[in-house]
Amino acid sequence: MSSAKQRTLNINVGILGHVDSGKTSLVRALSTHFSTASLDKHPQSIERGITLDLGFSSFSTRVPKNLDNDLNEQVQFTLVDCPGHATLMKTVLGGAHIIDMMVLVIDVNKGMQTQTAECLVVGEITAQDLLVVLNKIDMIPEKIRFERIENAKARLRTVLKATKFRDCEFISVAARPGGADGMEAGGLPPIGMEALVSSLSSHVTTKKIERCFGTFLFAVDHCFPARGQGTVMTGTVLRGACKVGDEIELPELGIVKKSEEHA
């Protein structure tokens, strides 16, 4: 099998919403690979109990059958977990340029909140696709759950009518039923993840697949020194692909270097 046929299509999904709507819990429930900047590992995030910086993690799935063109064996969804606190909207805007589509997480019990509306404005400017995730449905008694969810959808559709996302899809989930500290802590499994992954996959288009080709373009999101290694840059591939031996240009520094593999 040629290297072209082994390429993975990457889709960057911004996870946005009001503080404490369950964004990071959703990311934890979906992801299988985690970066060093994921799941609120920053000491201040742990102390304050909120997301303070962009977090990156991912999971992979098969290319949708209707788009299976023998050029991509899988789709990798990179989840960009964005802060929800009002004072951190600049951080959200800093990461908005890498987002291909947006997931707006809403606490179904609280509906539209201040930062929910602000995130919607960010989405209007930066994203073409929006998926609304109604989280924490486990907190609604089962007897009235369906009715409450439908009422919440109706209220939100009224708000979305004035935006380009008027026809967006709603997915109901419980990322962390019962508020368990972790998926391995004996809590109930997440609800609605399969439907969410299926919906995300449905947004993969031929246009996004074509983006795998062309000149390699990489947006640097974080830069930090690592003892014994030098400067480490992490970020997001916006276009193309890179392998060991390829020449990489750093335009701002006027430097061209060959990529190398280090143990």
PDB file of C-alpha atoms in Angstrom:
ATOM      1  CA  MET A   1       0.000   0.000   0.000  1.00  0.00           C
ATOM      2  CA  SER A   2       1.414   3.394  -0.969  1.00  0.00           C
ATOM      3  CA  SER A   3       2.085   6.124   1.566  1.00  0.00           C
ATOM      4  CA  ALA A   4      -0.649   8.248  -0.040  1.00  0.00           C
ATOM      5  CA  LYS A   5      -3.211   5.601   0.795  1.00  0.00           C
ATOM      6  CA  GLN A   6      -2.115   5.605   4.432  1.00  0.00           C
ATOM      7  CA  ARG A   7      -2.754   9.292   5.022  1.00  0.00           C
ATOM      8  CA  THR A   8      -5.029  10.293   7.854  1.00  0.00           C
ATOM      9  CA  LEU A   9      -7.438  13.153   7.367  1.00  0.00           C
ATOM     10  CA  ASN A  10      -7.398  15.498  10.355  1.00  0.00           C
ATOM     11  CA  ILE A  11     -10.425  17.602  11.335  1.00  0.00           C
ATOM     12  CA  ASN A  12      -9.992  20.239  14.036  1.00  0.00           C
ATOM     13  CA  VAL A  13     -13.099  20.556  16.201  1.00  0.00           C
ATOM     14  CA  GLY A  14     -13.440  23.495  18.568  1.00  0.00           C
ATOM     15  CA  ILE A  15     -15.241  22.585  21.805  1.00  0.00           C
ATOM     16  CA  LEU A  16     -16.786  25.808  23.088  1.00  0.00           C
ATOM     17  CA  GLY A  17     -19.396  26.776  25.645  1.00  0.00           C
ATOM     18  CA  HIS A  18     -20.142  28.550  28.905  1.00  0.00           C
ATOM     19  CA  VAL A  19     -17.938  27.760  31.890  1.00  0.00           C
ATOM     20  CA  ASP A  20     -18.980  24.534  33.662  1.00  0.00           C
ATOM     21  CA  SER A  21     -21.105  23.283  30.779  1.00  0.00           C
ATOM     22  CA  GLY A  22     -19.050  20.076  30.687  1.00  0.00           C
ATOM     23  CA  LYS A  23     -16.690  20.756  27.764  1.00  0.00           C
ATOM     24  CA  THR A  24     -13.638  19.055  29.262  1.00  0.00           C
ATOM     25  CA  SER A  25     -15.726  16.104  30.456  1.00  0.00           C
ATOM     26  CA  LEU A  26     -16.996  15.692  26.901  1.00  0.00           C
ATOM     27  CA  VAL A  27     -13.453  15.788  25.542  1.00  0.00           C
ATOM     28  CA  ARG A  28     -12.391  13.176  28.101  1.00  0.00           C
ATOM     29  CA  ALA A  29     -15.275  10.898  27.120  1.00  0.00           C
ATOM     30  CA  LEU A  30     -14.484  11.099  23.395  1.00  0.00           C
ATOM     31  CA  SER A  31     -10.688  11.127  23.275  1.00  0.00           C
ATOM     32  CA  THR A  32      -8.240   8.238  23.002  1.00  0.00           C
ATOM     33  CA  HIS A  33      -5.040  10.294  22.657  1.00  0.00           C
ATOM     34  CA  PHE A  34      -4.126  13.227  24.895  1.00  0.00           C
ATOM     35  CA  SER A  35      -1.486  15.932  24.577  1.00  0.00           C
ATOM     36  CA  THR A  36       0.459  17.414  27.472  1.00  0.00           C
ATOM     37  CA  ALA A  37      -1.901  20.409  27.248  1.00  0.00           C
ATOM     38  CA  SER A  38      -5.157  18.498  27.619  1.00  0.00           C
ATOM     39  CA  LEU A  39      -7.717  17.926  30.383  1.00  0.00           C
ATOM     40  CA  ASP A  40      -6.796  20.969  32.459  1.00  0.00           C
ATOM     41  CA  LYS A  41      -3.357  19.745  33.566  1.00  0.00           C
ATOM     42  CA  HIS A  42      -2.182  23.288  34.331  1.00  0.00           C
ATOM     43  CA  PRO A  43      -1.782  23.709  38.141  1.00  0.00           C
ATOM     44  CA  GLN A  44      -4.003  26.800  38.171  1.00  0.00           C
ATOM     45  CA  SER A  45      -6.682  24.941  36.196  1.00  0.00           C
ATOM     46  CA  ILE A  46      -6.647  22.184  38.798  1.00  0.00           C
ATOM     47  CA  GLU A  47      -6.759  24.706  41.652  1.00  0.00           C
ATOM     48  CA  ARG A  48      -9.592  26.783  40.179  1.00  0.00           C
ATOM     49  CA  GLY A  49     -11.489  23.892  38.589  1.00  0.00           C
ATOM     50  CA  ILE A  50     -11.817  25.571  35.181  1.00  0.00           C
ATOM     51  CA  THR A  51     -10.083  25.459  31.792  1.00  0.00           C
ATOM     52  CA  LEU A  52      -7.509  28.257  31.462  1.00  0.00           C
ATOM     53  CA  ASP A  53      -5.783  27.413  28.167  1.00  0.00           C
ATOM     54  CA  LEU A  54      -6.444  25.543  24.944  1.00  0.00           C
ATOM     55  CA  GLY A  55      -6.339  21.772  25.410  1.00  0.00           C
ATOM     56  CA  PHE A  56      -5.651  19.266  22.622  1.00  0.00           C
ATOM     57  CA  SER A  57      -6.672  15.617  22.348  1.00  0.00           C
ATOM     58  CA  SER A  58      -8.000  13.346  19.608  1.00  0.00           C
ATOM     59  CA  PHE A  59      -9.802  10.216  18.503  1.00  0.00           C
ATOM     60  CA  SER A  60     -10.021   8.464  15.145  1.00  0.00           C
ATOM     61  CA  THR A  61     -12.756   6.798  13.133  1.00  0.00           C
ATOM     62  CA  ARG A  62     -13.229   5.361   9.659  1.00  0.00           C
ATOM     63  CA  VAL A  63     -13.803   7.651   6.690  1.00  0.00           C
ATOM     64  CA  PRO A  64     -17.566   7.786   5.955  1.00  0.00           C
ATOM     65  CA  LYS A  65     -18.504   5.225   3.283  1.00  0.00           C
ATOM     66  CA  ASN A  66     -19.917   7.848   0.938  1.00  0.00           C
ATOM     67  CA  LEU A  67     -16.488   9.545   0.860  1.00  0.00           C
ATOM     68  CA  ASP A  68     -14.252   6.464   0.847  1.00  0.00           C
ATOM     69  CA  ASN A  69     -11.854   7.298  -1.992  1.00  0.00           C
ATOM     70  CA  ASP A  70      -8.902   5.011  -1.104  1.00  0.00           C
ATOM     71  CA  LEU A  71      -6.830   8.038  -0.130  1.00  0.00           C
ATOM     72  CA  ASN A  72      -7.614   8.128   3.577  1.00  0.00           C
ATOM     73  CA  GLU A  73      -8.036   5.132   5.836  1.00  0.00           C
ATOM     74  CA  GLN A  74      -9.281   7.089   8.823  1.00  0.00           C
ATOM     75  CA  VAL A  75     -10.375  10.485  10.067  1.00  0.00           C
ATOM     76  CA  GLN A  76      -8.680  11.930  13.118  1.00  0.00           C
ATOM     77  CA  PHE A  77     -10.774  14.439  15.035  1.00  0.00           C
ATOM     78  CA  THR A  78      -8.530  16.780  17.002  1.00  0.00           C
ATOM     79  CA  LEU A  79     -10.558  18.309  19.817  1.00  0.00           C
ATOM     80  CA  VAL A  80      -9.597  21.844  20.830  1.00  0.00           C
ATOM     81  CA  ASP A  81     -10.948  22.306  24.356  1.00  0.00           C
ATOM     82  CA  CYS A  82     -11.498  26.055  24.785  1.00  0.00           C
ATOM     83  CA  PRO A  83     -11.908  28.003  28.046  1.00  0.00           C
ATOM     84  CA  GLY A  84     -15.440  29.094  28.874  1.00  0.00           C
ATOM     85  CA  HIS A  85     -14.803  31.857  31.407  1.00  0.00           C
ATOM     86  CA  ALA A  86     -15.545  35.422  30.285  1.00  0.00           C
ATOM     87  CA  THR A  87     -12.019  36.660  31.064  1.00  0.00           C
ATOM     88  CA  LEU A  88     -10.490  34.019  28.777  1.00  0.00           C
ATOM     89  CA  MET A  89     -12.306  34.771  25.517  1.00  0.00           C
ATOM     90  CA  LYS A  90      -9.039  36.146  24.063  1.00  0.00           C
ATOM     91  CA  THR A  91      -7.588  32.659  24.450  1.00  0.00           C
ATOM     92  CA  VAL A  92     -10.559  31.217  22.584  1.00  0.00           C
ATOM     93  CA  LEU A  93     -10.098  33.721  19.741  1.00  0.00           C
ATOM     94  CA  GLY A  94      -6.400  32.841  19.622  1.00  0.00           C
ATOM     95  CA  GLY A  95      -7.270  29.271  18.711  1.00  0.00           C
ATOM     96  CA  ALA A  96     -10.274  29.973  16.501  1.00  0.00           C
ATOM     97  CA  HIS A  97      -8.286  30.194  13.256  1.00  0.00           C
ATOM     98  CA  ILE A  98      -7.386  26.475  13.345  1.00  0.00           C
ATOM     99  CA  ILE A  99     -10.966  25.237  13.818  1.00  0.00           C
ATOM    100  CA  ASP A 100     -12.706  23.414  10.950  1.00  0.00           C
ATOM    101  CA  MET A 101     -15.993  22.978  12.759  1.00  0.00           C
ATOM    102  CA  MET A 102     -17.419  23.901  16.134  1.00  0.00           C
ATOM    103  CA  VAL A 103     -19.210  21.986  18.860  1.00  0.00           C
ATOM    104  CA  LEU A 104     -21.202  24.271  21.143  1.00  0.00           C
ATOM    105  CA  VAL A 105     -21.705  22.561  24.513  1.00  0.00           C
ATOM    106  CA  ILE A 106     -24.767  23.692  26.462  1.00  0.00           C
ATOM    107  CA  ASP A 107     -25.927  22.577  29.890  1.00  0.00           C
ATOM    108  CA  VAL A 108     -29.436  21.408  29.030  1.00  0.00           C
ATOM    109  CA  ASN A 109     -30.606  22.440  32.494  1.00  0.00           C
ATOM    110  CA  LYS A 110     -29.431  26.053  32.086  1.00  0.00           C
ATOM    111  CA  GLY A 111     -29.814  26.727  28.383  1.00  0.00           C
ATOM    112  CA  MET A 112     -28.267  29.766  26.717  1.00  0.00           C
ATOM    113  CA  GLN A 113     -25.856  31.614  29.038  1.00  0.00           C
ATOM    114  CA  THR A 114     -23.605  34.654  28.631  1.00  0.00           C
ATOM    115  CA  GLN A 115     -20.511  32.887  27.281  1.00  0.00           C
ATOM    116  CA  THR A 116     -22.703  30.557  25.218  1.00  0.00           C
ATOM    117  CA  ALA A 117     -23.817  33.598  23.244  1.00  0.00           C
ATOM    118  CA  GLU A 118     -20.238  34.884  22.960  1.00  0.00           C
ATOM    119  CA  CYS A 119     -19.061  31.499  21.672  1.00  0.00           C
ATOM    120  CA  LEU A 120     -21.846  31.586  19.115  1.00  0.00           C
ATOM    121  CA  VAL A 121     -20.498  34.928  17.857  1.00  0.00           C
ATOM    122  CA  VAL A 122     -17.018  33.387  17.585  1.00  0.00           C
ATOM    123  CA  GLY A 123     -18.534  30.520  15.604  1.00  0.00           C
ATOM    124  CA  GLU A 124     -20.312  32.915  13.237  1.00  0.00           C
ATOM    125  CA  ILE A 125     -16.962  34.510  12.411  1.00  0.00           C
ATOM    126  CA  THR A 126     -14.705  31.456  12.248  1.00  0.00           C
ATOM    127  CA  ALA A 127     -16.692  28.267  11.592  1.00  0.00           C
ATOM    128  CA  GLN A 128     -18.875  26.976   8.764  1.00  0.00           C
ATOM    129  CA  ASP A 129     -20.265  23.951  10.614  1.00  0.00           C
ATOM    130  CA  LEU A 130     -21.841  23.917  14.078  1.00  0.00           C
ATOM    131  CA  LEU A 131     -23.086  21.030  16.157  1.00  0.00           C
ATOM    132  CA  VAL A 132     -24.972  21.791  19.383  1.00  0.00           C
ATOM    133  CA  VAL A 133     -24.410  19.300  22.207  1.00  0.00           C
ATOM    134  CA  LEU A 134     -26.945  19.358  25.041  1.00  0.00           C
ATOM    135  CA  ASN A 135     -25.000  17.993  28.000  1.00  0.00           C
ATOM    136  CA  LYS A 136     -25.958  16.738  31.458  1.00  0.00           C
ATOM    137  CA  ILE A 137     -29.224  15.089  30.385  1.00  0.00           C
ATOM    138  CA  ASP A 138     -28.696  12.537  33.168  1.00  0.00           C
ATOM    139  CA  MET A 139     -29.716  15.234  35.652  1.00  0.00           C
ATOM    140  CA  ILE A 140     -33.255  15.223  34.233  1.00  0.00           C
ATOM    141  CA  PRO A 141     -35.594  12.493  35.549  1.00  0.00           C
ATOM    142  CA  GLU A 142     -36.242   9.918  32.825  1.00  0.00           C
ATOM    143  CA  LYS A 143     -40.023  10.428  32.949  1.00  0.00           C
ATOM    144  CA  ILE A 144     -39.745  14.031  31.784  1.00  0.00           C
ATOM    145  CA  ARG A 145     -36.346  13.876  30.026  1.00  0.00           C
ATOM    146  CA  PHE A 146     -37.612  13.793  26.432  1.00  0.00           C
ATOM    147  CA  GLU A 147     -40.041  16.686  27.000  1.00  0.00           C
ATOM    148  CA  ARG A 148     -37.398  18.830  28.732  1.00  0.00           C
ATOM    149  CA  ILE A 149     -34.857  18.205  25.983  1.00  0.00           C
ATOM    150  CA  GLU A 150     -37.354  19.076  23.243  1.00  0.00           C
ATOM    151  CA  ASN A 151     -38.305  22.285  25.070  1.00  0.00           C
ATOM    152  CA  ALA A 152     -34.630  23.217  25.358  1.00  0.00           C
ATOM    153  CA  LYS A 153     -34.134  22.594  21.633  1.00  0.00           C
ATOM    154  CA  ALA A 154     -37.134  24.772  20.779  1.00  0.00           C
ATOM    155  CA  ARG A 155     -35.765  27.688  22.825  1.00  0.00           C
ATOM    156  CA  LEU A 156     -32.322  27.357  21.275  1.00  0.00           C
ATOM    157  CA  ARG A 157     -33.678  27.148  17.734  1.00  0.00           C
ATOM    158  CA  THR A 158     -35.366  30.496  18.350  1.00  0.00           C
ATOM    159  CA  VAL A 159     -31.966  32.004  19.186  1.00  0.00           C
ATOM    160  CA  LEU A 160     -30.211  30.293  16.278  1.00  0.00           C
ATOM    161  CA  LYS A 161     -32.754  31.555  13.735  1.00  0.00           C
ATOM    162  CA  ALA A 162     -30.830  34.826  13.592  1.00  0.00           C
ATOM    163  CA  THR A 163     -27.544  33.087  12.760  1.00  0.00           C
ATOM    164  CA  LYS A 164     -26.127  31.074   9.864  1.00  0.00           C
ATOM    165  CA  PHE A 165     -26.504  27.958  12.059  1.00  0.00           C
ATOM    166  CA  ARG A 166     -30.313  27.972  12.021  1.00  0.00           C
ATOM    167  CA  ASP A 167     -30.395  24.411  10.631  1.00  0.00           C
ATOM    168  CA  CYS A 168     -27.704  22.912  12.845  1.00  0.00           C
ATOM    169  CA  GLU A 169     -28.076  19.502  14.478  1.00  0.00           C
ATOM    170  CA  PHE A 170     -28.648  18.848  18.199  1.00  0.00           C
ATOM    171  CA  ILE A 171     -27.151  15.864  20.041  1.00  0.00           C
ATOM    172  CA  SER A 172     -28.157  15.026  23.626  1.00  0.00           C
ATOM    173  CA  VAL A 173     -25.448  13.554  25.861  1.00  0.00           C
ATOM    174  CA  ALA A 174     -24.265  13.017  29.396  1.00  0.00           C
ATOM    175  CA  ALA A 175     -20.475  13.206  29.258  1.00  0.00           C
ATOM    176  CA  ARG A 176     -20.002  12.331  32.919  1.00  0.00           C
ATOM    177  CA  PRO A 177     -23.181  10.793  34.374  1.00  0.00           C
ATOM    178  CA  GLY A 178     -23.480  11.352  38.086  1.00  0.00           C
ATOM    179  CA  GLY A 179     -20.442  13.633  38.096  1.00  0.00           C
ATOM    180  CA  ALA A 180     -17.869  10.825  38.508  1.00  0.00           C
ATOM    181  CA  ASP A 181     -14.292  12.074  38.842  1.00  0.00           C
ATOM    182  CA  GLY A 182     -13.174   9.904  35.947  1.00  0.00           C
ATOM    183  CA  MET A 183     -14.367   7.277  33.530  1.00  0.00           C
ATOM    184  CA  GLU A 184     -12.442   4.687  35.520  1.00  0.00           C
ATOM    185  CA  ALA A 185     -13.804   5.820  38.899  1.00  0.00           C
ATOM    186  CA  GLY A 186     -16.749   3.438  38.868  1.00  0.00           C
ATOM    187  CA  GLY A 187     -19.241   5.898  37.438  1.00  0.00           C
ATOM    188  CA  LEU A 188     -21.786   5.180  34.743  1.00  0.00           C
ATOM    189  CA  PRO A 189     -20.559   5.212  31.117  1.00  0.00           C
ATOM    190  CA  PRO A 190     -21.129   8.367  29.052  1.00  0.00           C
ATOM    191  CA  ILE A 191     -24.433   8.672  27.198  1.00  0.00           C
ATOM    192  CA  GLY A 192     -24.783   9.652  23.539  1.00  0.00           C
ATOM    193  CA  MET A 193     -21.154   9.361  22.419  1.00  0.00           C
ATOM    194  CA  GLU A 194     -21.902   7.066  19.462  1.00  0.00           C
ATOM    195  CA  ALA A 195     -24.508   9.481  18.104  1.00  0.00           C
ATOM    196  CA  LEU A 196     -22.077  12.366  18.550  1.00  0.00           C
ATOM    197  CA  VAL A 197     -19.232  10.602  16.715  1.00  0.00           C
ATOM    198  CA  SER A 198     -21.639   9.656  13.927  1.00  0.00           C
ATOM    199  CA  SER A 199     -22.765  13.259  13.599  1.00  0.00           C
ATOM    200  CA  LEU A 200     -19.184  14.553  13.525  1.00  0.00           C
ATOM    201  CA  SER A 201     -18.345  12.032  10.798  1.00  0.00           C
ATOM    202  CA  SER A 202     -21.290  13.236   8.723  1.00  0.00           C
ATOM    203  CA  HIS A 203     -19.644  16.665   8.533  1.00  0.00           C
ATOM    204  CA  VAL A 204     -16.572  15.266   6.760  1.00  0.00           C
ATOM    205  CA  THR A 205     -16.749  16.511   3.174  1.00  0.00           C
ATOM    206  CA  THR A 206     -14.792  16.046  -0.040  1.00  0.00           C
ATOM    207  CA  LYS A 207     -13.477  19.581   0.397  1.00  0.00           C
ATOM    208  CA  LYS A 208     -11.948  18.656   3.752  1.00  0.00           C
ATOM    209  CA  ILE A 209     -10.396  15.530   2.248  1.00  0.00           C
ATOM    210  CA  GLU A 210      -8.782  17.576  -0.515  1.00  0.00           C
ATOM    211  CA  ARG A 211      -7.075  19.642   2.166  1.00  0.00           C
ATOM    212  CA  CYS A 212      -4.769  16.688   2.875  1.00  0.00           C
ATOM    213  CA  PHE A 213      -2.859  17.650  -0.257  1.00  0.00           C
ATOM    214  CA  GLY A 214      -0.738  20.714  -0.951  1.00  0.00           C
ATOM    215  CA  THR A 215       2.148  22.387   0.829  1.00  0.00           C
ATOM    216  CA  PHE A 216       2.571  21.515   4.496  1.00  0.00           C
ATOM    217  CA  LEU A 217       1.246  24.304   6.724  1.00  0.00           C
ATOM    218  CA  PHE A 218       1.555  24.111  10.506  1.00  0.00           C
ATOM    219  CA  ALA A 219       0.156  26.605  13.039  1.00  0.00           C
ATOM    220  CA  VAL A 220       2.242  26.802  16.231  1.00  0.00           C
ATOM    221  CA  ASP A 221       0.010  26.870  19.310  1.00  0.00           C
ATOM    222  CA  HIS A 222       2.541  26.283  22.090  1.00  0.00           C
ATOM    223  CA  CYS A 223       6.303  26.717  22.380  1.00  0.00           C
ATOM    224  CA  PHE A 224       8.368  25.635  25.391  1.00  0.00           C
ATOM    225  CA  PRO A 225      11.908  24.470  26.274  1.00  0.00           C
ATOM    226  CA  ALA A 226      12.544  20.795  27.077  1.00  0.00           C
ATOM    227  CA  ARG A 227      15.711  19.950  28.960  1.00  0.00           C
ATOM    228  CA  GLY A 228      18.099  17.982  26.768  1.00  0.00           C
ATOM    229  CA  GLN A 229      15.932  18.450  23.669  1.00  0.00           C
ATOM    230  CA  GLY A 230      15.820  22.175  22.993  1.00  0.00           C
ATOM    231  CA  THR A 231      12.764  24.158  21.996  1.00  0.00           C
ATOM    232  CA  VAL A 232       9.582  22.163  21.447  1.00  0.00           C
ATOM    233  CA  MET A 233       6.741  23.513  19.319  1.00  0.00           C
ATOM    234  CA  THR A 234       3.296  21.950  19.304  1.00  0.00           C
ATOM    235  CA  GLY A 235       0.377  22.952  17.167  1.00  0.00           C
ATOM    236  CA  THR A 236      -2.037  22.068  14.410  1.00  0.00           C
ATOM    237  CA  VAL A 237      -1.527  20.863  10.840  1.00  0.00           C
ATOM    238  CA  LEU A 238      -3.688  23.106   8.648  1.00  0.00           C
ATOM    239  CA  ARG A 239      -2.738  21.552   5.315  1.00  0.00           C
ATOM    240  CA  GLY A 240      -0.631  18.807   3.798  1.00  0.00           C
ATOM    241  CA  ALA A 241       1.642  16.335   5.554  1.00  0.00           C
ATOM    242  CA  CYS A 242       5.249  16.107   6.724  1.00  0.00           C
ATOM    243  CA  LYS A 243       7.662  13.190   7.077  1.00  0.00           C
ATOM    244  CA  VAL A 244      11.241  12.707   8.293  1.00  0.00           C
ATOM    245  CA  GLY A 245      13.655  14.269   5.814  1.00  0.00           C
ATOM    246  CA  ASP A 246      11.275  16.933   4.488  1.00  0.00           C
ATOM    247  CA  GLU A 247      12.487  20.533   4.500  1.00  0.00           C
ATOM    248  CA  ILE A 248      10.507  22.877   6.739  1.00  0.00           C
ATOM    249  CA  GLU A 249      10.621  26.658   6.554  1.00  0.00           C
ATOM    250  CA  LEU A 250      10.084  28.930   9.557  1.00  0.00           C
ATOM    251  CA  PRO A 251       9.094  32.134   7.715  1.00  0.00           C
ATOM    252  CA  GLU A 252       9.328  34.509  10.667  1.00  0.00           C
ATOM    253  CA  LEU A 253      12.898  33.353  11.404  1.00  0.00           C
ATOM    254  CA  GLY A 254      13.984  32.912   7.794  1.00  0.00           C
ATOM    255  CA  ILE A 255      15.206  29.382   8.575  1.00  0.00           C
ATOM    256  CA  VAL A 256      14.880  26.188   6.512  1.00  0.00           C
ATOM    257  CA  LYS A 257      15.599  22.895   8.288  1.00  0.00           C
ATOM    258  CA  LYS A 258      15.175  19.215   7.495  1.00  0.00           C
ATOM    259  CA  SER A 259      12.829  17.367   9.804  1.00  0.00           C
ATOM    260  CA  GLU A 260      14.539  14.726  11.942  1.00  0.00           C
ATOM    261  CA  GLU A 261      13.448  11.915  14.210  1.00  0.00           C
ATOM    262  CA  HIS A 262      14.709  11.909  17.796  1.00  0.00           C
ATOM    263  CA  ALA A 263      14.261   9.195  20.392  1.00  0.00           C
TER     264      ALA A 263
END
